[in-house]
Amino acid sequence: MMEKHSVVGQLMEGEEREMMEKQSVVCQLIDPEGNALSTPMSLPLNASPKHLLQILNNLLLNDDKLPYSFYISDHELLTELGIYLHKHQVSVEKLVQIVYQPQAIFRIRPVNRCSATLAGHTEAVLSVAFSPNGQQLASGSGDTTLRLWDLNTQTPLHTCTGHKNWVLCIAWSPDAKYLVTGSKAGDLQCWDPQTGNPSGNPLLGHKKWITGVSWEPVHLQAPCRRFVSASKDGDARIWDVALKKCVMCLSGHTLAVTCVKWGGDGVIYTGSQDCTIKVWETKQGKLIRELKGHGHWVNSLALSTEYVLRTGAFDHTRKQYSSPEEMKEAALARYNKMRGNAPERLVSGSDDHTMFLWEPDVSKHPKTRMTGHQQVVNHVYFSPDGQWVASASFDKSVKLWNGITGKFVAAFRGHVGPVYQISWSADSRLLLSGSKDSTLKIWDIRTLKLKQDLPGHEDEVFAVDWSPDGEKVASGGKDRNMKLWMG
C-alpha cells in the first residue's frame, strides 16, 4: 500500500513541477540602490538563484561570471521562485522586485579555535586593531602601554611606553606607516610600527580623555599625514604627523565628543553627548552641517565606506605598492568601486536606544529612524560591502539592518551580557561580537544564525577585531589577555 502511495506522490510532484515550469511570474531585477536593471521580465516559477545568476551576468555584460545573491523584501532567495513566493505568500499576479547584491569573490574561512593566548599586559586590554595590510596587531591597555604583536610567530614584538594613563584608542594610518594612540590623560602619541619607537613627542592640546581617532583617507592624501582626534573636552582636533602639531581645532559641540569619522569625500563627522552630529570641512575646519534627531547621547558612528577607508589600497590579494602615488591610485579605485554612484551613508547609534541612517551629502534630515533595541546602542558598524549595518547593545543583542534602507532584518540573541563591540569578516558574510559575558560569537549573515561560539576569556571581552585578510580574529578584555582565533 505504501509503495502505491509513494508512486502517486511522485506523479503528483511531477505534475506540480510541470505546472511550475508552465506558470510564470513577472519579475524585475534591481540593484541595492533601487535602480532597475532592465524592463520587467517573465520568469518561470521553477527559476532558481542559479538561473538568475546567469541572466544577471548576461544583462550586466560580465565577461567573468561574478557571484551575486538575490533578495525579495530583505529575504535571501535560496530556493526556486515558486517555492519562495508560496512560503512568503507573495502574489504571482504582482510585479516581484528582486534585489541583486554583489558578493565578495573570495570567501573567508569561519574562525573556530583559539590559536594563541598573548600574555603581557598587566591590566585590562581596552582596544585592539589589526594593521590595514593585516600584517601586524596592536593592543592598548589600562597598564598605559601599547603593544605590537608579531602575527607570524604569535609573540610580542614591541612594548611601547610613554602614556601616563589608560590607552583608550588605537588607529592605524591606512597606508600602515603610522599608528596613533589616545589616552585617558588626553594626550596622543604617534608611533613607528616597524620599530615600536615614538614618532615625535606626545601631541598635547586636549584637556580630557580621547574618545576616538580617525585618519584622513589615503585616496585623498598619500603618504598619510593627517588624523582627527575626538575628546571628552568637547573638541575635535586635526593633527599633522609631518608637522607634529595640531593644525585645526573643531569647536562647537557643547558636551563631550564621543566618536569621530573622516569620510571618503574629505569631510569629518563628530558625534556628541549634546545629541548632535556635526559635519566639518577640512581646509579651514568650518562647520558645514548639523544632524539633529537623537534624544540622548550619540555613542557610535559608522560609514558605509568605512572598510575601504580603513584598508586603503590593501586587499585580500596582499599586493605591495612601490610608491605613495601608486597606493593613492589603487585606494581611489577601490573607494570609487565600493561607493558606486550612491552618496556615502552614515549610521549613528545612541543612548536613546535608537539609530539613524543619514545621507549627509544629500540632506540634514535622517533617511530612516531604526528602532528595536531595548537599551543603549553601544556600537554600530557597516559591513565591508556597505549592504548591512550591525548594531551592538547593552540589551545583550546584536541586530542586523539593511545598510541602504535601514530596514530591520534580524536580531542575534545568544549573549547573556551587554555586547561591547562588533567586527565584520572582509567578505561581509560573517559578523563577530564580543560581550561582557566573556565570550565571542560569530553570526552567519546568510542563515541569520549563530555560526560559532568562542569561549576562552576569563572575564569581560572589551575589544574585538577581524583582520582585513580575513584569517584571524583578535580579542582582548578584563582578564588582561589578548587572544588570537583562527579557522
Coordinates of C-alpha atoms in Angstrom, one line a residue:
M1 CA 0.0 0.0 0.0
M2 CA 2.9 2.4 0.9
E3 CA 4.5 1.8 -2.4
K4 CA 1.4 2.8 -4.3
H5 CA 1.1 6.0 -2.2
S6 CA 4.7 7.0 -3.0
V7 CA 4.2 6.4 -6.7
V8 CA 1.0 8.6 -6.6
G9 CA 3.1 11.1 -4.6
Q10 CA 5.8 11.2 -7.2
L11 CA 3.2 11.6 -10.0
M12 CA 1.6 14.5 -8.2
E13 CA 5.0 16.1 -7.6
G14 CA 5.8 15.6 -11.3
E15 CA 2.6 17.4 -12.2
E16 CA 3.3 20.2 -9.8
R17 CA 6.8 20.6 -11.3
E18 CA 5.3 20.7 -14.8
M19 CA 2.8 23.3 -13.6
M20 CA 5.7 25.4 -12.2
E21 CA 7.5 25.2 -15.5
K22 CA 4.5 26.4 -17.3
Q23 CA 3.5 29.1 -14.8
S24 CA 5.4 32.3 -14.6
V25 CA 5.7 35.5 -12.6
V26 CA 6.7 39.0 -13.8
C27 CA 10.0 40.0 -12.1
Q28 CA 12.3 42.9 -12.2
L29 CA 16.0 42.9 -11.2
I30 CA 17.0 46.0 -9.3
D31 CA 20.3 47.0 -7.7
P32 CA 20.7 47.6 -4.0
E33 CA 20.0 51.3 -4.5
G34 CA 16.7 50.6 -6.1
N35 CA 17.6 51.2 -9.8
A36 CA 16.0 48.8 -12.3
L37 CA 18.5 46.9 -14.4
S38 CA 16.1 46.1 -17.2
T39 CA 12.4 46.1 -18.1
P40 CA 10.2 43.6 -16.2
M41 CA 10.6 40.0 -17.5
S42 CA 8.5 36.9 -17.2
L43 CA 10.3 34.1 -15.3
P44 CA 9.1 30.5 -14.7
L45 CA 8.2 29.6 -11.1
N46 CA 11.0 27.0 -11.2
A47 CA 13.7 29.6 -11.8
S48 CA 16.4 29.2 -9.2
P49 CA 19.1 31.6 -8.0
K50 CA 21.5 29.8 -10.4
H51 CA 19.2 30.8 -13.4
L52 CA 19.0 34.3 -12.1
L53 CA 22.8 34.5 -11.8
Q54 CA 23.1 33.5 -15.5
I55 CA 20.5 36.1 -16.6
L56 CA 22.1 38.8 -14.4
N57 CA 25.7 38.3 -15.6
N58 CA 24.4 38.4 -19.2
L59 CA 22.5 41.6 -18.7
L60 CA 25.5 43.2 -16.9
L61 CA 27.7 42.0 -19.8
N62 CA 30.2 40.5 -17.3
D63 CA 32.9 38.6 -19.2
D64 CA 33.8 36.7 -16.0
K65 CA 30.8 35.3 -14.3
L66 CA 30.6 37.1 -10.9
P67 CA 28.9 35.9 -7.7
Y68 CA 25.6 37.6 -6.6
S69 CA 22.9 36.9 -4.1
F70 CA 19.3 37.7 -4.6
Y71 CA 16.8 39.2 -2.2
I72 CA 13.0 39.6 -2.2
S73 CA 11.9 42.0 0.6
D74 CA 15.1 41.6 2.5
H75 CA 14.9 37.8 2.5
E76 CA 17.5 35.9 0.5
L77 CA 16.2 33.8 -2.3
L78 CA 17.8 30.3 -1.7
T79 CA 15.1 28.2 -3.4
E80 CA 13.1 28.2 -6.7
L81 CA 11.0 31.3 -7.1
G82 CA 7.7 29.4 -6.8
I83 CA 8.6 27.8 -3.5
Y84 CA 9.8 31.1 -2.1
L85 CA 6.7 33.0 -3.2
H86 CA 4.4 30.3 -1.8
K87 CA 6.2 30.2 1.5
H88 CA 6.2 34.0 1.9
Q89 CA 2.6 34.3 0.5
V90 CA 3.7 36.7 -2.3
S91 CA 1.2 37.1 -5.1
V92 CA 2.3 35.9 -8.5
E93 CA -0.1 38.5 -10.0
K94 CA 2.0 41.4 -8.9
L95 CA 5.5 42.5 -10.1
V96 CA 8.1 40.9 -7.9
Q97 CA 11.2 43.0 -7.4
I98 CA 14.4 41.0 -7.0
V99 CA 17.4 42.9 -5.5
Y100 CA 20.8 41.6 -6.6
Q101 CA 23.8 42.1 -4.4
P102 CA 27.4 41.5 -5.5
Q103 CA 29.2 39.0 -3.3
A104 CA 32.9 39.1 -2.5
I105 CA 34.7 36.8 -4.9
F106 CA 36.9 35.4 -2.1
R107 CA 35.5 33.6 0.9
I108 CA 36.6 33.9 4.5
R109 CA 37.0 30.6 6.4
P110 CA 35.0 30.8 9.6
V111 CA 37.1 31.2 12.7
N112 CA 36.6 28.4 15.2
R113 CA 39.5 27.9 17.6
C114 CA 41.9 29.9 19.8
S115 CA 45.3 29.7 18.2
A116 CA 47.2 31.7 20.8
T117 CA 46.8 33.5 24.1
L118 CA 49.1 36.5 24.1
A119 CA 50.0 37.4 27.7
G120 CA 51.9 40.5 28.6
H121 CA 49.5 43.3 29.5
T122 CA 49.3 43.8 33.3
E123 CA 45.9 45.5 33.2
A124 CA 42.7 45.1 31.1
V125 CA 43.1 45.2 27.3
L126 CA 40.9 48.1 26.1
S127 CA 41.5 48.3 22.4
V128 CA 42.7 46.0 19.6
A129 CA 43.4 46.7 16.0
F130 CA 44.9 44.9 13.0
S131 CA 47.0 47.0 10.6
P132 CA 45.3 47.7 7.2
N133 CA 47.6 45.2 5.5
G134 CA 46.8 42.5 8.1
Q135 CA 50.5 42.0 8.9
Q136 CA 50.5 43.5 12.5
L137 CA 48.3 43.7 15.5
A138 CA 48.2 46.4 18.2
S139 CA 46.6 46.5 21.6
G140 CA 46.1 49.3 24.1
S141 CA 45.7 48.6 27.8
G142 CA 44.9 50.1 31.2
D143 CA 48.6 49.4 32.0
T144 CA 49.4 52.6 29.9
T145 CA 51.2 50.6 27.2
L146 CA 50.7 49.9 23.5
R147 CA 51.8 46.5 22.5
L148 CA 52.6 45.3 18.9
W149 CA 52.4 41.6 18.2
D150 CA 54.1 39.5 15.5
L151 CA 51.3 37.6 13.8
N152 CA 53.6 35.0 12.2
T153 CA 55.2 33.8 15.4
Q154 CA 52.3 35.0 17.6
T155 CA 54.7 36.6 20.0
P156 CA 55.3 40.1 21.4
L157 CA 57.1 42.4 19.0
H158 CA 57.3 45.8 20.8
T159 CA 56.1 47.2 24.1
C160 CA 55.6 51.0 23.6
T161 CA 55.7 53.1 26.7
G162 CA 55.2 56.8 27.3
H163 CA 51.5 57.3 28.1
K164 CA 50.7 58.1 31.8
N165 CA 47.2 56.7 31.7
W166 CA 45.0 54.1 30.1
V167 CA 45.4 53.7 26.3
L168 CA 41.8 54.1 25.1
C169 CA 42.1 54.2 21.3
I170 CA 44.3 52.9 18.6
A171 CA 44.2 53.9 14.9
W172 CA 46.5 52.7 12.1
S173 CA 47.1 55.1 9.2
P174 CA 45.5 53.5 6.0
D175 CA 49.0 53.2 4.4
A176 CA 50.1 51.2 7.5
K177 CA 53.1 53.5 8.1
Y178 CA 51.9 55.0 11.4
L179 CA 49.9 54.1 14.5
V180 CA 48.3 56.7 16.8
T181 CA 47.2 56.1 20.4
G182 CA 45.0 58.3 22.6
S183 CA 44.9 58.1 26.3
K184 CA 42.7 58.8 29.3
A185 CA 45.0 61.8 30.2
G186 CA 44.1 63.5 26.8
D187 CA 47.5 63.1 25.1
L188 CA 48.1 61.4 21.7
Q189 CA 51.2 59.6 20.6
C190 CA 52.3 58.7 17.1
W191 CA 54.4 55.5 16.7
D192 CA 56.5 53.8 14.0
P193 CA 55.0 50.3 14.0
Q194 CA 58.2 48.8 12.5
T195 CA 60.4 49.9 15.4
G196 CA 57.9 50.5 18.1
N197 CA 59.5 53.9 18.7
P198 CA 57.6 57.1 19.2
S199 CA 57.4 59.3 16.1
G200 CA 57.9 62.7 17.7
N201 CA 56.8 64.0 21.1
P202 CA 53.4 63.4 22.6
L203 CA 50.7 65.6 21.0
L204 CA 49.1 67.8 23.6
G205 CA 46.1 70.1 23.4
H206 CA 43.1 68.1 24.6
K207 CA 42.1 68.7 28.2
K208 CA 40.2 65.5 28.8
W209 CA 40.4 61.9 27.6
I210 CA 40.5 60.8 23.9
T211 CA 37.3 59.1 22.7
G212 CA 38.2 58.4 19.1
V213 CA 40.8 58.8 16.4
S214 CA 40.3 58.7 12.6
W215 CA 42.8 59.1 9.7
E216 CA 42.4 61.1 6.5
P217 CA 41.7 58.5 3.7
V218 CA 44.8 57.6 1.7
H219 CA 42.9 58.2 -1.6
L220 CA 42.8 61.9 -0.6
Q221 CA 46.4 62.2 0.7
A222 CA 49.3 59.8 0.3
P223 CA 51.5 59.3 2.2
C224 CA 49.1 59.7 5.1
R225 CA 49.7 62.8 7.2
R226 CA 46.6 64.0 9.0
F227 CA 44.3 62.4 11.5
V228 CA 41.5 63.7 13.7
S229 CA 41.0 63.1 17.4
A230 CA 37.8 63.5 19.5
S231 CA 37.8 64.2 23.2
K232 CA 35.6 64.4 26.2
D233 CA 36.6 68.1 26.4
G234 CA 34.0 68.8 23.6
D235 CA 36.6 69.4 20.8
A236 CA 37.9 67.5 17.8
R237 CA 41.4 68.3 16.6
I238 CA 43.2 67.7 13.3
W239 CA 46.9 66.8 13.6
D240 CA 49.6 66.7 11.0
V241 CA 52.3 64.0 11.7
A242 CA 54.8 65.6 9.4
L243 CA 54.5 68.9 11.2
K244 CA 54.0 67.1 14.6
K245 CA 51.3 69.5 15.7
C246 CA 47.6 70.4 15.8
V247 CA 46.7 72.2 12.6
M248 CA 42.9 72.8 13.4
C249 CA 40.6 72.7 16.3
L250 CA 36.9 71.8 15.5
S251 CA 35.0 73.6 18.3
G252 CA 31.2 73.8 18.5
H253 CA 29.9 70.9 20.5
T254 CA 28.6 71.8 23.9
L255 CA 29.4 68.5 25.5
A256 CA 31.8 65.6 25.1
V257 CA 32.6 64.4 21.6
T258 CA 32.2 60.6 21.7
C259 CA 33.1 59.5 18.2
V260 CA 34.7 60.7 15.0
K261 CA 35.0 59.6 11.4
W262 CA 36.9 61.1 8.5
G263 CA 34.7 60.4 5.4
G264 CA 35.7 59.5 1.9
D265 CA 34.7 62.8 0.5
G266 CA 37.1 64.6 2.9
V267 CA 34.6 65.8 5.5
I268 CA 34.8 64.9 9.2
Y269 CA 31.8 63.7 11.2
T270 CA 31.7 64.1 15.0
G271 CA 29.0 62.6 17.3
S272 CA 28.5 64.1 20.8
Q273 CA 26.8 63.9 24.1
D274 CA 25.0 67.1 23.1
C275 CA 22.8 64.7 20.9
T276 CA 24.1 66.2 17.6
I277 CA 26.3 65.0 14.8
K278 CA 28.4 67.8 13.2
V279 CA 29.9 67.7 9.7
W280 CA 33.1 69.7 9.1
E281 CA 35.1 70.6 6.1
T282 CA 38.9 70.1 6.5
K283 CA 40.5 73.0 4.6
Q284 CA 39.7 75.6 7.3
G285 CA 37.7 73.5 9.8
K286 CA 34.4 75.1 9.2
L287 CA 31.1 73.5 10.2
I288 CA 29.1 72.6 7.1
R289 CA 26.1 70.8 8.6
E290 CA 24.4 69.7 11.8
L291 CA 22.4 66.4 12.0
K292 CA 19.8 66.5 14.7
G293 CA 17.3 63.9 15.8
H294 CA 18.7 61.9 18.7
G295 CA 17.1 62.4 22.1
H296 CA 20.2 61.4 24.0
W297 CA 24.0 61.0 23.7
V298 CA 25.4 59.8 20.3
N299 CA 27.7 56.9 21.1
S300 CA 28.9 55.5 17.8
L301 CA 29.1 56.5 14.1
A302 CA 29.7 54.2 11.1
L303 CA 30.3 55.0 7.5
S304 CA 29.2 52.8 4.6
T305 CA 32.7 53.2 3.1
E306 CA 34.5 52.5 6.4
Y307 CA 36.2 49.2 5.4
V308 CA 37.8 50.6 2.2
L309 CA 38.8 53.8 4.1
R310 CA 40.4 51.7 6.8
T311 CA 42.3 49.4 4.4
G312 CA 43.1 51.9 1.7
A313 CA 45.0 50.2 -1.1
F314 CA 45.3 46.9 0.7
D315 CA 43.0 44.0 -0.2
H316 CA 42.9 40.2 0.1
T317 CA 45.5 39.7 -2.7
R318 CA 48.2 41.2 -0.5
K319 CA 49.6 43.3 -3.3
Q320 CA 52.6 45.5 -2.3
Y321 CA 53.0 49.1 -3.6
S322 CA 56.2 50.8 -4.7
S323 CA 55.2 54.4 -4.2
P324 CA 52.6 56.6 -2.4
E325 CA 51.2 57.6 -5.8
E326 CA 50.6 54.1 -6.8
M327 CA 49.0 53.4 -3.4
K328 CA 46.8 56.5 -3.7
E329 CA 45.6 55.5 -7.2
A330 CA 44.7 51.9 -6.0
A331 CA 42.9 53.2 -2.9
L332 CA 40.9 55.7 -5.1
A333 CA 39.9 52.9 -7.5
R334 CA 38.8 50.7 -4.5
Y335 CA 36.8 53.6 -2.9
N336 CA 35.0 54.5 -6.2
K337 CA 34.2 50.9 -6.9
M338 CA 32.7 50.4 -3.4
R339 CA 30.8 53.6 -3.4
G340 CA 29.4 53.4 -6.9
N341 CA 27.1 56.3 -7.7
A342 CA 25.4 56.5 -4.3
P343 CA 26.2 59.0 -1.6
E344 CA 28.2 58.0 1.4
R345 CA 25.9 56.8 4.2
L346 CA 26.3 57.3 7.9
V347 CA 24.6 55.5 10.8
S348 CA 24.5 56.8 14.3
G349 CA 23.8 54.8 17.5
S350 CA 22.6 56.5 20.7
D351 CA 21.8 56.2 24.4
D352 CA 18.2 56.8 23.3
H353 CA 18.1 53.1 22.2
T354 CA 17.7 54.2 18.5
M355 CA 19.8 54.6 15.4
F356 CA 19.5 56.9 12.5
L357 CA 20.6 56.3 8.9
W358 CA 21.8 59.5 7.2
E359 CA 23.0 60.6 3.7
P360 CA 24.6 63.8 5.0
D361 CA 25.7 64.9 1.5
V362 CA 22.0 64.9 0.4
S363 CA 20.1 66.1 3.4
K364 CA 20.4 67.1 7.1
H365 CA 17.3 65.0 7.8
P366 CA 17.7 61.3 8.6
K367 CA 16.7 58.8 5.9
T368 CA 15.3 56.4 8.5
R369 CA 14.9 56.0 12.2
M370 CA 16.0 52.5 13.3
T371 CA 14.2 51.2 16.4
G372 CA 14.1 47.9 18.2
H373 CA 16.9 47.9 20.8
Q374 CA 15.7 48.0 24.4
Q375 CA 18.8 49.7 25.8
V376 CA 21.8 51.8 24.9
V377 CA 23.2 51.2 21.4
N378 CA 26.9 50.9 22.1
H379 CA 28.5 50.2 18.7
V380 CA 27.3 50.4 15.0
Y381 CA 29.3 49.1 12.1
F382 CA 28.7 48.8 8.3
S383 CA 29.7 45.5 6.5
P384 CA 32.6 45.9 4.1
D385 CA 30.3 45.9 1.1
G386 CA 28.0 48.5 2.7
Q387 CA 25.0 46.3 2.3
W388 CA 24.4 45.7 6.0
V389 CA 24.6 47.5 9.3
A390 CA 25.1 45.7 12.6
S391 CA 24.4 47.2 16.0
A392 CA 25.5 46.0 19.4
S393 CA 23.6 47.0 22.5
F394 CA 23.5 46.7 26.3
D395 CA 20.2 44.8 25.8
K396 CA 22.5 41.7 25.1
S397 CA 21.5 41.5 21.4
V398 CA 23.2 42.2 18.1
K399 CA 20.8 43.5 15.4
L400 CA 21.2 43.4 11.6
W401 CA 19.7 46.1 9.3
N402 CA 19.6 46.7 5.6
G403 CA 22.5 49.2 5.0
I404 CA 20.7 51.0 2.2
T405 CA 17.2 51.4 3.5
G406 CA 17.8 51.0 7.3
K407 CA 15.1 48.3 7.5
F408 CA 15.4 45.8 10.3
V409 CA 16.5 42.3 9.2
A410 CA 17.2 40.1 12.2
A411 CA 18.1 40.0 15.9
F412 CA 21.0 37.8 17.0
R413 CA 20.4 36.5 20.5
G414 CA 22.8 34.4 22.5
H415 CA 24.9 36.7 24.6
V416 CA 23.9 36.8 28.3
G417 CA 25.6 40.2 28.9
P418 CA 25.9 43.5 27.2
V419 CA 27.6 43.4 23.8
Y420 CA 30.5 45.8 23.7
Q421 CA 32.0 45.6 20.2
I422 CA 31.4 44.0 16.8
S423 CA 33.5 43.4 13.7
W424 CA 32.9 42.1 10.2
S425 CA 34.7 39.5 8.1
A426 CA 36.2 41.0 4.9
D427 CA 33.7 39.1 2.7
S428 CA 30.7 40.6 4.6
R429 CA 29.3 37.1 5.2
L430 CA 30.2 36.8 9.0
L431 CA 29.8 39.0 12.0
L432 CA 31.8 38.9 15.2
S433 CA 30.6 40.1 18.6
G434 CA 32.4 40.4 22.0
S435 CA 30.5 40.7 25.2
K436 CA 30.6 41.2 29.0
D437 CA 29.6 37.5 29.2
S438 CA 33.3 36.6 28.4
T439 CA 32.5 35.1 25.0
L440 CA 32.9 36.0 21.4
K441 CA 30.3 34.8 18.9
I442 CA 30.3 34.6 15.2
W443 CA 27.0 35.0 13.3
D444 CA 26.2 33.9 9.8
I445 CA 24.5 36.6 7.7
R446 CA 23.1 34.1 5.2
T447 CA 21.3 31.8 7.7
L448 CA 20.9 34.6 10.3
K449 CA 22.0 32.1 13.0
L450 CA 24.9 31.6 15.4
K451 CA 27.9 30.0 13.5
Q452 CA 30.4 29.7 16.2
D453 CA 30.6 30.2 20.0
L454 CA 34.1 31.2 21.2
P455 CA 34.5 30.9 24.9
G456 CA 38.0 31.2 26.4
H457 CA 38.4 34.6 28.1
E458 CA 38.1 34.5 31.8
D459 CA 36.3 37.9 32.1
E460 CA 34.6 40.6 30.0
V461 CA 35.6 41.0 26.4
F462 CA 36.1 44.7 25.7
A463 CA 37.6 44.7 22.3
V464 CA 37.4 42.6 19.1
D465 CA 38.8 43.0 15.5
W466 CA 38.8 40.8 12.4
S467 CA 41.9 41.0 10.3
P468 CA 41.4 42.6 6.9
D469 CA 42.8 39.5 5.2
G470 CA 40.1 37.5 7.0
E471 CA 42.4 34.9 8.5
K472 CA 42.4 35.9 12.2
V473 CA 40.3 37.4 14.9
A474 CA 41.8 39.2 17.9
S475 CA 40.1 39.9 21.2
G476 CA 41.1 41.5 24.5
G477 CA 39.5 42.1 27.8
K478 CA 39.4 42.4 31.5
D479 CA 41.4 39.2 32.0
R480 CA 44.5 41.1 30.6
N481 CA 44.9 38.6 27.8
M482 CA 44.9 39.0 24.1
K483 CA 43.6 36.0 22.2
L484 CA 44.1 35.1 18.5
W485 CA 41.5 33.0 16.9
M486 CA 41.8 31.2 13.5
G487 CA 39.9 28.9 11.1

